[in-house]
mmCIF file of C-alpha atoms in Angstrom:
data_model
loop_
_atom_site.group_PDB
_atom_site.id
_atom_site.type_symbol
_atom_site.label_atom_id
_atom_site.label_comp_id
_atom_site.label_asym_id
_atom_site.label_seq_id
_atom_site.Cartn_x
_atom_site.Cartn_y
_atom_site.Cartn_z
ATOM 1 C CA UNK A 1 136.732 83.989 90.656
ATOM 2 C CA UNK A 2 135.320 84.722 87.201
ATOM 3 C CA UNK A 3 133.375 87.670 88.620
ATOM 4 C CA UNK A 4 136.562 89.073 90.149
ATOM 5 C CA UNK A 5 138.424 88.717 86.861
ATOM 6 C CA UNK A 6 135.604 90.516 85.049
ATOM 7 C CA UNK A 7 135.657 93.240 87.697
ATOM 8 C CA UNK A 8 139.396 93.743 87.228
ATOM 9 C CA UNK A 9 139.308 94.075 83.456
ATOM 10 C CA UNK A 10 136.135 96.189 83.367
ATOM 11 C CA UNK A 11 137.611 98.560 85.945
ATOM 12 C CA UNK A 12 140.861 98.734 83.984
ATOM 13 C CA UNK A 13 138.972 99.589 80.787
ATOM 14 C CA UNK A 14 137.330 102.633 82.379
ATOM 15 C CA UNK A 15 140.404 103.686 84.347
ATOM 16 C CA UNK A 16 138.989 102.787 87.760
ATOM 17 C CA UNK A 17 142.341 101.566 88.991
ATOM 18 C CA UNK A 18 141.435 101.482 92.672
ATOM 19 C CA UNK A 19 138.656 98.991 91.934
ATOM 20 C CA UNK A 20 141.003 97.028 89.681
ATOM 21 C CA UNK A 21 143.643 96.869 92.415
ATOM 22 C CA UNK A 22 141.087 95.636 94.944
ATOM 23 C CA UNK A 23 139.946 92.869 92.585
ATOM 24 C CA UNK A 24 143.553 91.830 91.933
ATOM 25 C CA UNK A 25 144.285 91.592 95.664
ATOM 26 C CA UNK A 26 141.304 89.287 96.144
ATOM 27 C CA UNK A 27 142.381 87.203 93.150
ATOM 28 C CA UNK A 28 145.877 86.745 94.573
ATOM 29 C CA UNK A 29 144.244 85.153 97.610
ATOM 30 C CA UNK A 30 141.529 83.245 95.746
ATOM 31 C CA UNK A 31 143.765 81.826 93.029
ATOM 32 C CA UNK A 32 147.135 81.640 94.754
ATOM 33 C CA UNK A 33 146.083 80.503 98.223
ATOM 34 C CA UNK A 34 142.504 79.241 98.275
ATOM 35 C CA UNK A 35 142.847 77.336 94.984
ATOM 36 C CA UNK A 36 146.581 76.693 95.599
ATOM 37 C CA UNK A 37 147.474 77.849 92.054
ATOM 38 C CA UNK A 38 150.659 79.607 93.088
ATOM 39 C CA UNK A 39 151.711 80.633 89.588
ATOM 40 C CA UNK A 40 148.278 82.130 88.995
ATOM 41 C CA UNK A 41 148.452 83.963 92.311
ATOM 42 C CA UNK A 42 151.774 85.552 91.407
ATOM 43 C CA UNK A 43 150.375 86.505 87.999
ATOM 44 C CA UNK A 44 147.582 88.436 89.700
ATOM 45 C CA UNK A 45 150.231 90.054 91.863
ATOM 46 C CA UNK A 46 151.749 91.497 88.702
ATOM 47 C CA UNK A 47 148.313 92.671 87.579
ATOM 48 C CA UNK A 48 147.926 94.395 90.944
ATOM 49 C CA UNK A 49 151.253 96.147 90.332
ATOM 50 C CA UNK A 50 149.899 97.479 87.037
ATOM 51 C CA UNK A 51 146.797 98.848 88.745
ATOM 52 C CA UNK A 52 148.811 100.485 91.526
ATOM 53 C CA UNK A 53 151.198 102.084 89.044
ATOM 54 C CA UNK A 54 148.237 103.580 87.189
ATOM 55 C CA UNK A 55 146.515 104.672 90.401
ATOM 56 C CA UNK A 56 149.378 106.912 91.385
ATOM 57 C CA UNK A 57 147.907 108.565 94.486
ATOM 58 C CA UNK A 58 148.402 108.395 98.231
ATOM 59 C CA UNK A 59 145.913 105.539 98.453
ATOM 60 C CA UNK A 60 148.257 103.360 96.405
ATOM 61 C CA UNK A 61 150.587 102.975 99.386
ATOM 62 C CA UNK A 62 147.977 101.299 101.592
ATOM 63 C CA UNK A 63 146.778 99.188 98.698
ATOM 64 C CA UNK A 64 150.392 98.077 98.255
ATOM 65 C CA UNK A 65 150.262 96.685 101.794
ATOM 66 C CA UNK A 66 147.159 94.677 100.853
ATOM 67 C CA UNK A 67 148.969 93.245 97.834
ATOM 68 C CA UNK A 68 151.987 92.325 99.950
ATOM 69 C CA UNK A 69 149.834 90.568 102.542
ATOM 70 C CA UNK A 70 148.070 88.469 99.912
ATOM 71 C CA UNK A 71 151.338 87.625 98.179
ATOM 72 C CA UNK A 72 152.851 86.624 101.518
ATOM 73 C CA UNK A 73 150.067 84.090 102.076
ATOM 74 C CA UNK A 74 150.935 82.475 98.754
ATOM 75 C CA UNK A 75 154.655 82.607 99.566
ATOM 76 C CA UNK A 76 154.109 81.013 102.966
ATOM 77 C CA UNK A 77 152.009 78.239 101.444
ATOM 78 C CA UNK A 78 154.935 77.370 99.141
ATOM 79 C CA UNK A 79 157.451 77.314 102.000
ATOM 80 C CA UNK A 80 159.140 80.553 100.912
ATOM 81 C CA UNK A 81 159.536 81.787 104.491
ATOM 82 C CA UNK A 82 162.100 84.512 103.856
ATOM 83 C CA UNK A 83 160.000 86.018 101.073
ATOM 84 C CA UNK A 84 156.794 85.804 103.129
ATOM 85 C CA UNK A 85 158.467 87.472 106.091
ATOM 86 C CA UNK A 86 159.858 90.257 103.924
ATOM 87 C CA UNK A 87 156.431 90.885 102.372
ATOM 88 C CA UNK A 88 154.686 91.050 105.746
ATOM 89 C CA UNK A 89 157.396 93.303 107.186
ATOM 90 C CA UNK A 90 157.028 95.730 104.269
ATOM 91 C CA UNK A 91 153.246 95.729 104.700
ATOM 92 C CA UNK A 92 153.640 96.387 108.431
ATOM 93 C CA UNK A 93 155.961 99.331 107.801
ATOM 94 C CA UNK A 94 153.570 100.845 105.248
ATOM 95 C CA UNK A 95 150.591 100.555 107.583
ATOM 96 C CA UNK A 96 152.426 101.920 110.622
ATOM 97 C CA UNK A 97 153.625 104.940 108.675
ATOM 98 C CA UNK A 98 150.245 105.634 107.080
ATOM 99 C CA UNK A 99 147.885 104.780 109.952
ATOM 100 C CA UNK A 100 149.894 104.970 113.167
ATOM 101 C CA UNK A 101 151.005 102.141 115.476
ATOM 102 C CA UNK A 102 147.589 101.440 117.077
ATOM 103 C CA UNK A 103 145.436 100.882 114.006
ATOM 104 C CA UNK A 104 143.651 97.502 113.574
ATOM 105 C CA UNK A 105 145.312 97.001 110.182
ATOM 106 C CA UNK A 106 148.682 97.249 111.921
ATOM 107 C CA UNK A 107 147.515 94.450 114.218
ATOM 108 C CA UNK A 108 146.554 92.443 111.131
ATOM 109 C CA UNK A 109 150.104 92.756 109.810
ATOM 110 C CA UNK A 110 151.552 91.834 113.209
ATOM 111 C CA UNK A 111 149.390 88.712 113.338
ATOM 112 C CA UNK A 112 150.362 87.757 109.789
ATOM 113 C CA UNK A 113 154.046 88.171 110.544
ATOM 114 C CA UNK A 114 153.629 86.071 113.692
ATOM 115 C CA UNK A 115 152.201 83.246 111.566
ATOM 116 C CA UNK A 116 155.457 83.078 109.628
ATOM 117 C CA UNK A 117 157.473 82.917 112.849
ATOM 118 C CA UNK A 118 155.220 80.125 114.174
ATOM 119 C CA UNK A 119 155.766 78.097 111.005
ATOM 120 C CA UNK A 120 159.523 78.623 111.433
ATOM 121 C CA UNK A 121 159.376 77.508 115.066
ATOM 122 C CA UNK A 122 160.405 80.969 116.332
ATOM 123 C CA UNK A 123 157.859 81.057 119.145
ATOM 124 C CA UNK A 124 159.334 83.905 121.203
ATOM 125 C CA UNK A 125 159.295 86.299 118.253
ATOM 126 C CA UNK A 126 155.782 85.186 117.337
ATOM 127 C CA UNK A 127 154.407 85.670 120.840
ATOM 128 C CA UNK A 128 155.716 89.232 121.121
ATOM 129 C CA UNK A 129 153.996 90.148 117.856
ATOM 130 C CA UNK A 130 150.758 88.405 118.846
ATOM 131 C CA UNK A 131 150.558 90.108 122.230
ATOM 132 C CA UNK A 132 150.890 93.480 120.551
ATOM 133 C CA UNK A 133 148.254 92.566 117.935
ATOM 134 C CA UNK A 134 145.857 91.334 120.613
ATOM 135 C CA UNK A 135 146.250 94.541 122.602
ATOM 136 C CA UNK A 136 145.548 96.722 119.553
ATOM 137 C CA UNK A 137 142.499 94.709 118.482
ATOM 138 C CA UNK A 138 140.976 94.525 121.956
ATOM 139 C CA UNK A 139 141.396 98.269 122.438
ATOM 140 C CA UNK A 140 139.979 99.158 119.015
ATOM 141 C CA UNK A 141 137.363 96.442 118.458
ATOM 142 C CA UNK A 142 136.545 94.934 121.844
ATOM 143 C CA UNK A 143 137.525 91.571 123.378
ATOM 144 C CA UNK A 144 134.908 89.508 121.508
ATOM 145 C CA UNK A 145 135.793 90.536 117.972
ATOM 146 C CA UNK A 146 136.813 87.714 115.581
ATOM 147 C CA UNK A 147 140.137 89.419 114.889
ATOM 148 C CA UNK A 148 140.989 89.035 118.585
ATOM 149 C CA UNK A 149 140.192 85.333 118.195
ATOM 150 C CA UNK A 150 142.856 85.052 115.497
ATOM 151 C CA UNK A 151 145.560 86.199 117.896
ATOM 152 C CA UNK A 152 144.178 83.913 120.625
ATOM 153 C CA UNK A 153 144.339 80.967 118.234
ATOM 154 C CA UNK A 154 147.949 81.654 117.387
ATOM 155 C CA UNK A 155 148.942 82.165 121.018
ATOM 156 C CA UNK A 156 147.349 78.812 121.790
ATOM 157 C CA UNK A 157 149.409 77.136 119.062
ATOM 158 C CA UNK A 158 152.531 78.335 120.860
ATOM 159 C CA UNK A 159 151.233 77.151 124.247
ATOM 160 C CA UNK A 160 150.409 73.728 122.826
ATOM 161 C CA UNK A 161 153.893 73.381 121.316
ATOM 162 C CA UNK A 162 155.482 74.040 124.721
ATOM 163 C CA UNK A 163 153.190 71.638 126.587
ATOM 164 C CA UNK A 164 151.042 74.259 128.351
ATOM 165 C CA UNK A 165 147.862 72.407 127.451
ATOM 166 C CA UNK A 166 145.536 73.937 130.031
ATOM 167 C CA UNK A 167 146.315 77.460 128.858
ATOM 168 C CA UNK A 168 146.163 76.363 125.216
ATOM 169 C CA UNK A 169 142.734 74.811 125.758
ATOM 170 C CA UNK A 170 141.406 77.964 127.437
ATOM 171 C CA UNK A 171 142.698 80.172 124.620
ATOM 172 C CA UNK A 172 141.317 77.903 121.898
ATOM 173 C CA UNK A 173 137.904 77.632 123.509
ATOM 174 C CA UNK A 174 137.635 81.405 123.920
ATOM 175 C CA UNK A 175 138.645 81.853 120.286
ATOM 176 C CA UNK A 176 136.151 79.237 119.108
ATOM 177 C CA UNK A 177 133.318 80.860 121.078
ATOM 178 C CA UNK A 178 134.101 84.297 119.628
ATOM 179 C CA UNK A 179 134.321 82.991 116.077
ATOM 180 C CA UNK A 180 131.084 80.999 116.171
ATOM 181 C CA UNK A 181 129.204 83.986 117.575
ATOM 182 C CA UNK A 182 130.635 86.363 114.999
ATOM 183 C CA UNK A 183 130.887 84.219 111.866
ATOM 184 C CA UNK A 184 128.567 81.248 112.322
ATOM 185 C CA UNK A 185 129.457 77.567 112.774
ATOM 186 C CA UNK A 186 130.585 76.835 109.198
ATOM 187 C CA UNK A 187 133.223 79.502 108.598
ATOM 188 C CA UNK A 188 136.820 78.438 107.780
ATOM 189 C CA UNK A 189 138.104 80.324 110.834
ATOM 190 C CA UNK A 190 135.773 78.206 112.980
ATOM 191 C CA UNK A 191 137.201 75.089 111.323
ATOM 192 C CA UNK A 192 140.692 76.182 112.284
ATOM 193 C CA UNK A 193 139.586 76.741 115.870
ATOM 194 C CA UNK A 194 137.977 73.270 115.969
ATOM 195 C CA UNK A 195 141.157 71.752 114.569
ATOM 196 C CA UNK A 196 143.209 73.483 117.228
ATOM 197 C CA UNK A 197 140.956 72.380 120.099
ATOM 198 C CA UNK A 198 141.295 68.862 118.701
ATOM 199 C CA UNK A 199 145.084 69.210 118.847
ATOM 200 C CA UNK A 200 144.889 69.793 122.591
ATOM 201 C CA UNK A 201 142.644 66.747 122.988
ATOM 202 C CA UNK A 202 145.082 64.616 120.978
ATOM 203 C CA UNK A 203 148.081 65.932 122.887
ATOM 204 C CA UNK A 204 146.410 65.010 126.186
ATOM 205 C CA UNK A 205 145.326 61.534 125.074
ATOM 206 C CA UNK A 206 141.634 62.229 124.383
ATOM 207 C CA UNK A 207 141.830 60.671 120.934
ATOM 208 C CA UNK A 208 138.139 59.923 120.394
ATOM 209 C CA UNK A 209 137.197 63.532 121.154
ATOM 210 C CA UNK A 210 140.021 64.769 118.929
ATOM 211 C CA UNK A 211 138.898 62.563 116.045
ATOM 212 C CA UNK A 212 135.359 63.956 116.140
ATOM 213 C CA UNK A 213 136.605 67.555 116.066
ATOM 214 C CA UNK A 214 139.061 66.869 113.238
ATOM 215 C CA UNK A 215 136.218 65.383 111.204
ATOM 216 C CA UNK A 216 134.047 68.469 111.802
ATOM 217 C CA UNK A 217 136.870 70.824 110.847
ATOM 218 C CA UNK A 218 137.674 68.824 107.730
ATOM 219 C CA UNK A 219 134.041 68.839 106.624
ATOM 220 C CA UNK A 220 133.896 72.641 106.879
ATOM 221 C CA UNK A 221 137.133 73.122 104.939
ATOM 222 C CA UNK A 222 136.081 70.658 102.258
ATOM 223 C CA UNK A 223 132.731 72.420 101.829
ATOM 224 C CA UNK A 224 134.445 75.816 101.519
ATOM 225 C CA UNK A 225 137.604 74.962 99.556
ATOM 226 C CA UNK A 226 136.878 71.640 97.855
ATOM 227 C CA UNK A 227 138.499 68.249 98.543
ATOM 228 C CA UNK A 228 141.988 69.044 97.200
ATOM 229 C CA UNK A 229 142.892 72.090 99.296
ATOM 230 C CA UNK A 230 145.888 72.076 101.681
ATOM 231 C CA UNK A 231 143.661 72.994 104.643
ATOM 232 C CA UNK A 232 141.707 69.787 104.022
ATOM 233 C CA UNK A 233 144.998 67.879 103.962
ATOM 234 C CA UNK A 234 146.064 69.417 107.275
ATOM 235 C CA UNK A 235 142.879 68.171 108.885
ATOM 236 C CA UNK A 236 143.370 64.730 107.311
ATOM 237 C CA UNK A 237 146.922 64.549 108.658
ATOM 238 C CA UNK A 238 145.687 65.216 112.159
ATOM 239 C CA UNK A 239 142.799 62.787 111.779
ATOM 240 C CA UNK A 240 145.232 60.088 110.659
ATOM 241 C CA UNK A 241 147.342 60.683 113.771
ATOM 242 C CA UNK A 242 144.273 60.221 115.975
ATOM 243 C CA UNK A 243 143.417 56.943 114.201
ATOM 244 C CA UNK A 244 146.998 55.738 114.709
ATOM 245 C CA UNK A 245 146.866 56.572 118.410
ATOM 246 C CA UNK A 246 143.704 54.461 118.670
ATOM 247 C CA UNK A 247 145.415 51.540 116.917
ATOM 248 C CA UNK A 248 143.344 51.990 113.753
ATOM 249 C CA UNK A 249 146.314 51.653 111.427
ATOM 250 C CA UNK A 250 144.536 50.853 108.153
ATOM 251 C CA UNK A 251 142.414 53.991 108.491
ATOM 252 C CA UNK A 252 145.449 56.053 109.480
ATOM 253 C CA UNK A 253 147.410 54.832 106.453
ATOM 254 C CA UNK A 254 144.621 55.545 103.943
ATOM 255 C CA UNK A 255 143.871 58.999 105.341
ATOM 256 C CA UNK A 256 147.556 59.899 105.632
ATOM 257 C CA UNK A 257 148.302 58.874 102.053
ATOM 258 C CA UNK A 258 145.395 61.017 100.835
ATOM 259 C CA UNK A 259 146.739 63.999 102.775
ATOM 260 C CA UNK A 260 150.220 63.507 101.335
ATOM 261 C CA UNK A 261 148.872 63.341 97.779
ATOM 262 C CA UNK A 262 146.940 66.600 98.239
ATOM 263 C CA UNK A 263 149.918 68.436 99.721
ATOM 264 C CA UNK A 264 152.371 67.179 97.111
ATOM 265 C CA UNK A 265 150.040 68.282 94.316
ATOM 266 C CA UNK A 266 149.465 71.691 95.906
ATOM 267 C CA UNK A 267 152.991 72.517 97.063
ATOM 268 C CA UNK A 268 155.418 70.246 95.237
ATOM 269 C CA UNK A 269 157.529 67.476 96.778
ATOM 270 C CA UNK A 270 159.966 69.678 98.735
ATOM 271 C CA UNK A 271 157.540 71.644 100.920
ATOM 272 C CA UNK A 272 157.735 71.562 104.704
ATOM 273 C CA UNK A 273 154.079 70.493 104.983
ATOM 274 C CA UNK A 274 154.849 67.562 102.684
ATOM 275 C CA UNK A 275 157.602 66.625 105.134
ATOM 276 C CA UNK A 276 155.125 66.698 108.023
ATOM 277 C CA UNK A 277 152.738 64.397 106.181
ATOM 278 C CA UNK A 278 155.587 62.101 105.149
ATOM 279 C CA UNK A 279 156.859 61.873 108.724
ATOM 280 C CA UNK A 280 153.398 61.088 110.049
ATOM 281 C CA UNK A 281 153.103 58.227 107.576
ATOM 282 C CA UNK A 282 156.461 56.969 108.809
ATOM 283 C CA UNK A 283 154.906 56.702 112.259
ATOM 284 C CA UNK A 284 151.972 54.728 110.851
ATOM 285 C CA UNK A 285 154.202 52.301 108.961
ATOM 286 C CA UNK A 286 156.404 51.764 112.025
ATOM 287 C CA UNK A 287 153.312 51.009 114.110
ATOM 288 C CA UNK A 288 152.318 48.451 111.457
ATOM 289 C CA UNK A 289 155.766 46.844 111.587
ATOM 290 C CA UNK A 290 156.636 47.907 108.023
ATOM 291 C CA UNK A 291 160.106 49.108 108.977
ATOM 292 C CA UNK A 292 161.573 49.575 105.488
ATOM 293 C CA UNK A 293 158.693 51.847 104.486
ATOM 294 C CA UNK A 294 158.901 53.698 107.808
ATOM 295 C CA UNK A 295 162.617 54.327 107.330
ATOM 296 C CA UNK A 296 162.053 55.626 103.800
ATOM 297 C CA UNK A 297 159.425 58.098 105.025
ATOM 298 C CA UNK A 298 161.503 59.304 107.977
ATOM 299 C CA UNK A 299 164.567 59.879 105.809
ATOM 300 C CA UNK A 300 162.511 61.769 103.242
ATOM 301 C CA UNK A 301 160.994 64.033 105.900
ATOM 302 C CA UNK A 302 164.413 64.615 107.450
ATOM 303 C CA UNK A 303 165.918 65.596 104.093
ATOM 304 C CA UNK A 304 163.149 68.093 103.307
ATOM 305 C CA UNK A 305 163.196 69.757 106.722
ATOM 306 C CA UNK A 306 166.977 69.935 106.802
ATOM 307 C CA UNK A 307 167.028 71.523 103.347
ATOM 308 C CA UNK A 308 164.291 74.052 104.155
ATOM 309 C CA UNK A 309 165.079 74.907 107.779
ATOM 310 C CA UNK A 310 168.713 73.927 108.355
ATOM 311 C CA UNK A 311 170.415 71.257 110.503
ATOM 312 C CA UNK A 312 169.303 72.529 113.917
ATOM 313 C CA UNK A 313 165.574 73.000 113.369
ATOM 314 C CA UNK A 314 163.419 71.418 116.124
ATOM 315 C CA UNK A 315 161.383 69.502 113.536
ATOM 316 C CA UNK A 316 164.388 67.321 112.730
ATOM 317 C CA UNK A 317 164.141 65.645 116.131
ATOM 318 C CA UNK A 318 160.964 63.851 115.071
ATOM 319 C CA UNK A 319 162.311 61.818 112.124
ATOM 320 C CA UNK A 320 165.662 61.348 113.874
ATOM 321 C CA UNK A 321 163.905 59.778 116.854
ATOM 322 C CA UNK A 322 161.750 57.731 114.482
ATOM 323 C CA UNK A 323 164.821 56.432 112.654
ATOM 324 C CA UNK A 324 166.410 55.511 115.977
ATOM 325 C CA UNK A 325 163.306 53.529 116.921
ATOM 326 C CA UNK A 326 163.389 51.718 113.584
ATOM 327 C CA UNK A 327 167.012 50.772 114.269
ATOM 328 C CA UNK A 328 166.059 49.470 117.723
ATOM 329 C CA UNK A 329 163.175 47.486 116.253
ATOM 330 C CA UNK A 330 165.718 45.848 113.938
ATOM 331 C CA UNK A 331 168.014 45.035 116.851
ATOM 332 C CA UNK A 332 170.676 47.577 115.833
ATOM 333 C CA UNK A 333 171.213 49.809 118.885
ATOM 334 C CA UNK A 334 174.575 51.015 117.593
ATOM 335 C CA UNK A 335 172.802 52.613 114.629
ATOM 336 C CA UNK A 336 170.188 54.148 116.901
ATOM 337 C CA UNK A 337 172.632 55.923 119.224
ATOM 338 C CA UNK A 338 173.935 58.748 116.966
ATOM 339 C CA UNK A 339 170.444 59.398 115.615
ATOM 340 C CA UNK A 340 168.736 59.771 118.971
ATOM 341 C CA UNK A 341 171.654 61.679 120.497
ATOM 342 C CA UNK A 342 171.343 64.247 117.731
ATOM 343 C CA UNK A 343 167.569 64.383 118.239
ATOM 344 C CA UNK A 344 167.930 64.968 121.971
ATOM 345 C CA UNK A 345 170.554 67.681 121.448
ATOM 346 C CA UNK A 346 168.248 69.494 119.020
ATOM 347 C CA UNK A 347 165.338 69.266 121.453
ATOM 348 C CA UNK A 348 167.403 70.536 124.376
ATOM 349 C CA UNK A 349 168.766 73.484 122.396
ATOM 350 C CA UNK A 350 165.385 74.343 120.912
ATOM 351 C CA UNK A 351 163.564 74.500 124.239
ATOM 352 C CA UNK A 352 160.985 71.958 123.136
ATOM 353 C CA UNK A 353 158.348 70.740 125.592
ATOM 354 C CA UNK A 354 159.828 68.491 128.257
ATOM 355 C CA UNK A 355 157.574 65.574 127.363
ATOM 356 C CA UNK A 356 158.981 65.640 123.822
ATOM 357 C CA UNK A 357 162.503 65.607 125.203
ATOM 358 C CA UNK A 358 161.460 62.650 127.346
ATOM 359 C CA UNK A 359 160.496 60.737 124.197
ATOM 360 C CA UNK A 360 164.067 61.001 122.927
ATOM 361 C CA UNK A 361 165.467 60.283 126.402
ATOM 362 C CA UNK A 362 163.634 56.967 126.608
ATOM 363 C CA UNK A 363 164.757 55.945 123.120
ATOM 364 C CA UNK A 364 168.332 56.850 124.101
ATOM 365 C CA UNK A 365 167.968 54.819 127.297
ATOM 366 C CA UNK A 366 166.883 51.758 125.339
ATOM 367 C CA UNK A 367 169.704 52.186 122.821
ATOM 368 C CA UNK A 368 172.339 52.600 125.543
ATOM 369 C CA UNK A 369 171.096 49.535 127.394
ATOM 370 C CA UNK A 370 171.020 47.322 124.328
ATOM 371 C CA UNK A 371 174.386 48.569 123.025
ATOM 372 C CA UNK A 372 176.204 48.423 126.362
ATOM 373 C CA UNK A 373 176.904 44.678 126.397
ATOM 374 C CA UNK A 374 176.577 44.780 130.161
ATOM 375 C CA UNK A 375 178.836 47.806 130.835
ATOM 376 C CA UNK A 376 177.691 49.073 134.270
ATOM 377 C CA UNK A 377 178.240 52.780 133.589
ATOM 378 C CA UNK A 378 176.239 52.778 130.366
ATOM 379 C CA UNK A 379 173.426 50.773 131.869
ATOM 380 C CA UNK A 380 173.301 53.059 134.904
ATOM 381 C CA UNK A 381 173.010 56.036 132.579
ATOM 382 C CA UNK A 382 170.257 54.286 130.634
ATOM 383 C CA UNK A 383 168.277 53.721 133.818
ATOM 384 C CA UNK A 384 168.758 57.343 134.897
ATOM 385 C CA UNK A 385 167.482 58.634 131.554
ATOM 386 C CA UNK A 386 164.449 56.366 131.697
ATOM 387 C CA UNK A 387 163.659 57.427 135.262
ATOM 388 C CA UNK A 388 163.876 61.091 134.285
ATOM 389 C CA UNK A 389 161.482 60.470 131.398
ATOM 390 C CA UNK A 390 159.148 58.604 133.742
ATOM 391 C CA UNK A 391 158.892 61.583 136.088
ATOM 392 C CA UNK A 392 158.088 63.905 133.194
ATOM 393 C CA UNK A 393 155.381 61.632 131.794
ATOM 394 C CA UNK A 394 153.856 61.047 135.211
ATOM 395 C CA UNK A 395 153.247 64.796 135.395
ATOM 396 C CA UNK A 396 151.986 65.146 131.804
ATOM 397 C CA UNK A 397 148.561 64.464 130.331
ATOM 398 C CA UNK A 398 148.293 62.214 127.310
ATOM 399 C CA UNK A 399 151.245 59.891 127.890
ATOM 400 C CA UNK A 400 149.516 56.960 129.585
ATOM 401 C CA UNK A 401 150.509 54.410 126.929
ATOM 402 C CA UNK A 402 154.098 55.651 126.710
ATOM 403 C CA UNK A 403 154.382 55.690 130.499
ATOM 404 C CA UNK A 404 153.065 52.138 130.775
ATOM 405 C CA UNK A 405 155.641 50.907 128.245
ATOM 406 C CA UNK A 406 158.416 52.764 130.070
ATOM 407 C CA UNK A 407 157.336 51.331 133.434
ATOM 408 C CA UNK A 408 157.443 47.801 132.015
ATOM 409 C CA UNK A 409 160.884 48.416 130.541
ATOM 410 C CA UNK A 410 162.239 49.801 133.795
ATOM 411 C CA UNK A 411 160.714 47.060 135.932
ATOM 412 C CA UNK A 412 162.359 44.359 133.843
ATOM 413 C CA UNK A 413 165.791 45.991 134.067
ATOM 414 C CA UNK A 414 165.764 47.317 137.604
ATOM 415 C CA UNK A 415 165.063 43.776 138.780
ATOM 416 C CA UNK A 416 168.200 42.534 137.002
ATOM 417 C CA UNK A 417 170.366 45.514 136.010
ATOM 418 C CA UNK A 418 173.335 43.402 135.044
ATOM 419 C CA UNK A 419 173.654 40.398 132.742
#
């Protein structure tokens, strides 16, 4: 970082504004994203503007796209989705006009813009951009280039979110192979690929395998970025979820609290990634039977996501379902009903994976049964919802524990459906 700062000011002194602009672009990324000093990153964005204004030639246009891309990474890391999208769209337009629609740098902008859509949950828009980026990169650079792996990684994220785990696994493994061959085993892009393969393992119930991969990814990120970087926190969040799934609640709590502290320090308390970490801790506390703490975490996550993304965002279904389960654990099915009904409506409208919808269906079934006071129609509906969820989970990897609990619940009530 110091070397880059020296390069900027030395270049500025001798009027080498192209070199100064290049150093400023790298400093936006290094300071604003890698070190998570967002104010410092934006300051170097202004320094880049100075260099570009002094450069004043045709090359300044393409350099402007580089500045916009780096600024967008900082904006995205702060949760400023609209600003990040606008920056990437401007960079894409500049590159298309200057280089033509089939240039690899155009694919880079397409991939970057897709990342914003993925973070927003707009998977259809993201996939269209990624397919175009993949096609450009494969044609220009060959199918084994690491840039192709970036688009494969992002496509796999979409597949995982919709429950297409076999396709997600194949995409992730191809991306990981390409990245290791091109960049070596300790590159941050390899860490991201390892983290993503682990996500498939966790989603399909292979928690021990997932835990090992999360630990490897986290070690790479920590070696590259230091222990307080948001990428390290992302890996810790996932590792905590694997510990929770294995019943290792003390470990999950400690790791999850560390992740939350890192993210809050890096992004502030209102960031969407802080909400994710907060929600995950709610799950841990509910598993431990600490219902008051679980409720506090779920409500905090819900408030952040609703503020950032609006009242219909698919993420809201997670804390809403969690709050409904807390209410059921307290013996208050009437409180659970509006929460889980809203969660299920959001999941149905958002096209979320059917196994996620089944989670809310089973919670709704339990709430209807417990709130019905023996009403036959409500109890019949509860049984129908539970049976639908059972069929989904029977056909889905990674839901053995949930399916076993559902089977026990159904068996007890189908034997005596009325009080």
